[in-house]
Structure formats: C-alpha cells, structure tokens
XYZ file of C-alpha atoms in Angstrom:
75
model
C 12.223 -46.724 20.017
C 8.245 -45.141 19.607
C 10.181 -42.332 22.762
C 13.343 -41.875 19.920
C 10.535 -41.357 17.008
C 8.335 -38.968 18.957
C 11.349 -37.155 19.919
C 12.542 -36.925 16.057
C 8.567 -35.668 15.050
C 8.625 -32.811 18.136
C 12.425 -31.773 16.778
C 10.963 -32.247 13.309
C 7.433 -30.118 13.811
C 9.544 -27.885 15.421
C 12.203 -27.601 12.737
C 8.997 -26.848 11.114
C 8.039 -23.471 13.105
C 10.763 -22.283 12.891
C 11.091 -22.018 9.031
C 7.669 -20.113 9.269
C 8.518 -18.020 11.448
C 11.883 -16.972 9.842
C 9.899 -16.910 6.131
C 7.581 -14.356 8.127
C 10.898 -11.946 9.560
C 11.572 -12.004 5.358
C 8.681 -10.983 4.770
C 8.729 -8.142 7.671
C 12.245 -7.125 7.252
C 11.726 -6.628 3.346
C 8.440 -4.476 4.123
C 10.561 -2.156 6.766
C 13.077 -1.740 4.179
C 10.813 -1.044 1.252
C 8.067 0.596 3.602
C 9.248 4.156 1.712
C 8.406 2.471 -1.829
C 5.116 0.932 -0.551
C 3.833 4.559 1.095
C 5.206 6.690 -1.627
C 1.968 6.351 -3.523
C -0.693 7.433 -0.462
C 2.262 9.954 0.542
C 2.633 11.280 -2.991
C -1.120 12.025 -3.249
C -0.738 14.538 0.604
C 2.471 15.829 -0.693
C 1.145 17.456 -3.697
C -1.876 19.470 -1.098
C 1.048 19.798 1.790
C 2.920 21.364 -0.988
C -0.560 24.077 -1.997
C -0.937 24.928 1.983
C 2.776 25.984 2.316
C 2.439 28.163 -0.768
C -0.938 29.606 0.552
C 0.894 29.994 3.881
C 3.507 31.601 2.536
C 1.438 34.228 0.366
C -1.092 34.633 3.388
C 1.939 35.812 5.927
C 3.311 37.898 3.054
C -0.086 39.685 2.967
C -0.444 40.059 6.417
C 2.993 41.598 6.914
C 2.180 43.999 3.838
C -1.144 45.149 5.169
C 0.713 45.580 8.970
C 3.722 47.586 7.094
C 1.093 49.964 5.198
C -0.489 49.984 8.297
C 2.388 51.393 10.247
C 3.355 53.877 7.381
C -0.313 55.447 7.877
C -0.755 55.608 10.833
C-alpha cells in the first residue's frame, strides 16, 4: 500500500512538472508571437536614425555623381 502511495505522489509531483513546464511554453510561445510588439519600441527609436542615414546616403551619392558628371563635362 505505502509502494501504491509513493507511486501516486511520483505520478502526482510529476503531474506537477509538467503543468510548469507547459505554463512556461505559454509564456514562450506568446513572447515569439508578440516578439514584433515587444521590440517595436527599441526598434522604433533605430528606425527613425536608419531612416536620416538613408536620406544622407542618398543626397551624398547624388552629390558625388553631380561633382563626377561636372567633372567629365570639364574636363
């Protein structure tokens, strides 16, 4: 009977551990799915200078190809 009981606490203690865990793959699975939501506020702060280096980019390699093209119609 005390072999039956232990055997009910193990399954039981068990039973136990395993709601845990499964509470914790909640937890994980509803962070992967909202991960965009939870970054969007550190990632919104980079996109907003990301956006400023394109622009300068953009203006710089128009410059460059003006000066080249006034370069070539000189020389």
């Amino acid at each position: 009977m005390i072999g039956e009981l232990n055997g009910y606490k193990q399954v039981y203690q068990l039973q136990l551990e395993l709601d845990n865990l499964e509470q914790e793959a909640i937890k994980m699975a509803k962070v992967a799915i909202n991960l965009e939501q939870y970054l969007k506020p550190i990632i919104g702060q980079f996109q907003g200078l990301i956006d400023r280096v394109v622009t300068i980019d953009v203006e710089l390699s128009r410059s460059v190809s003006e000066k080249d093209a006034s370069s070539l119609a000189v020389g």
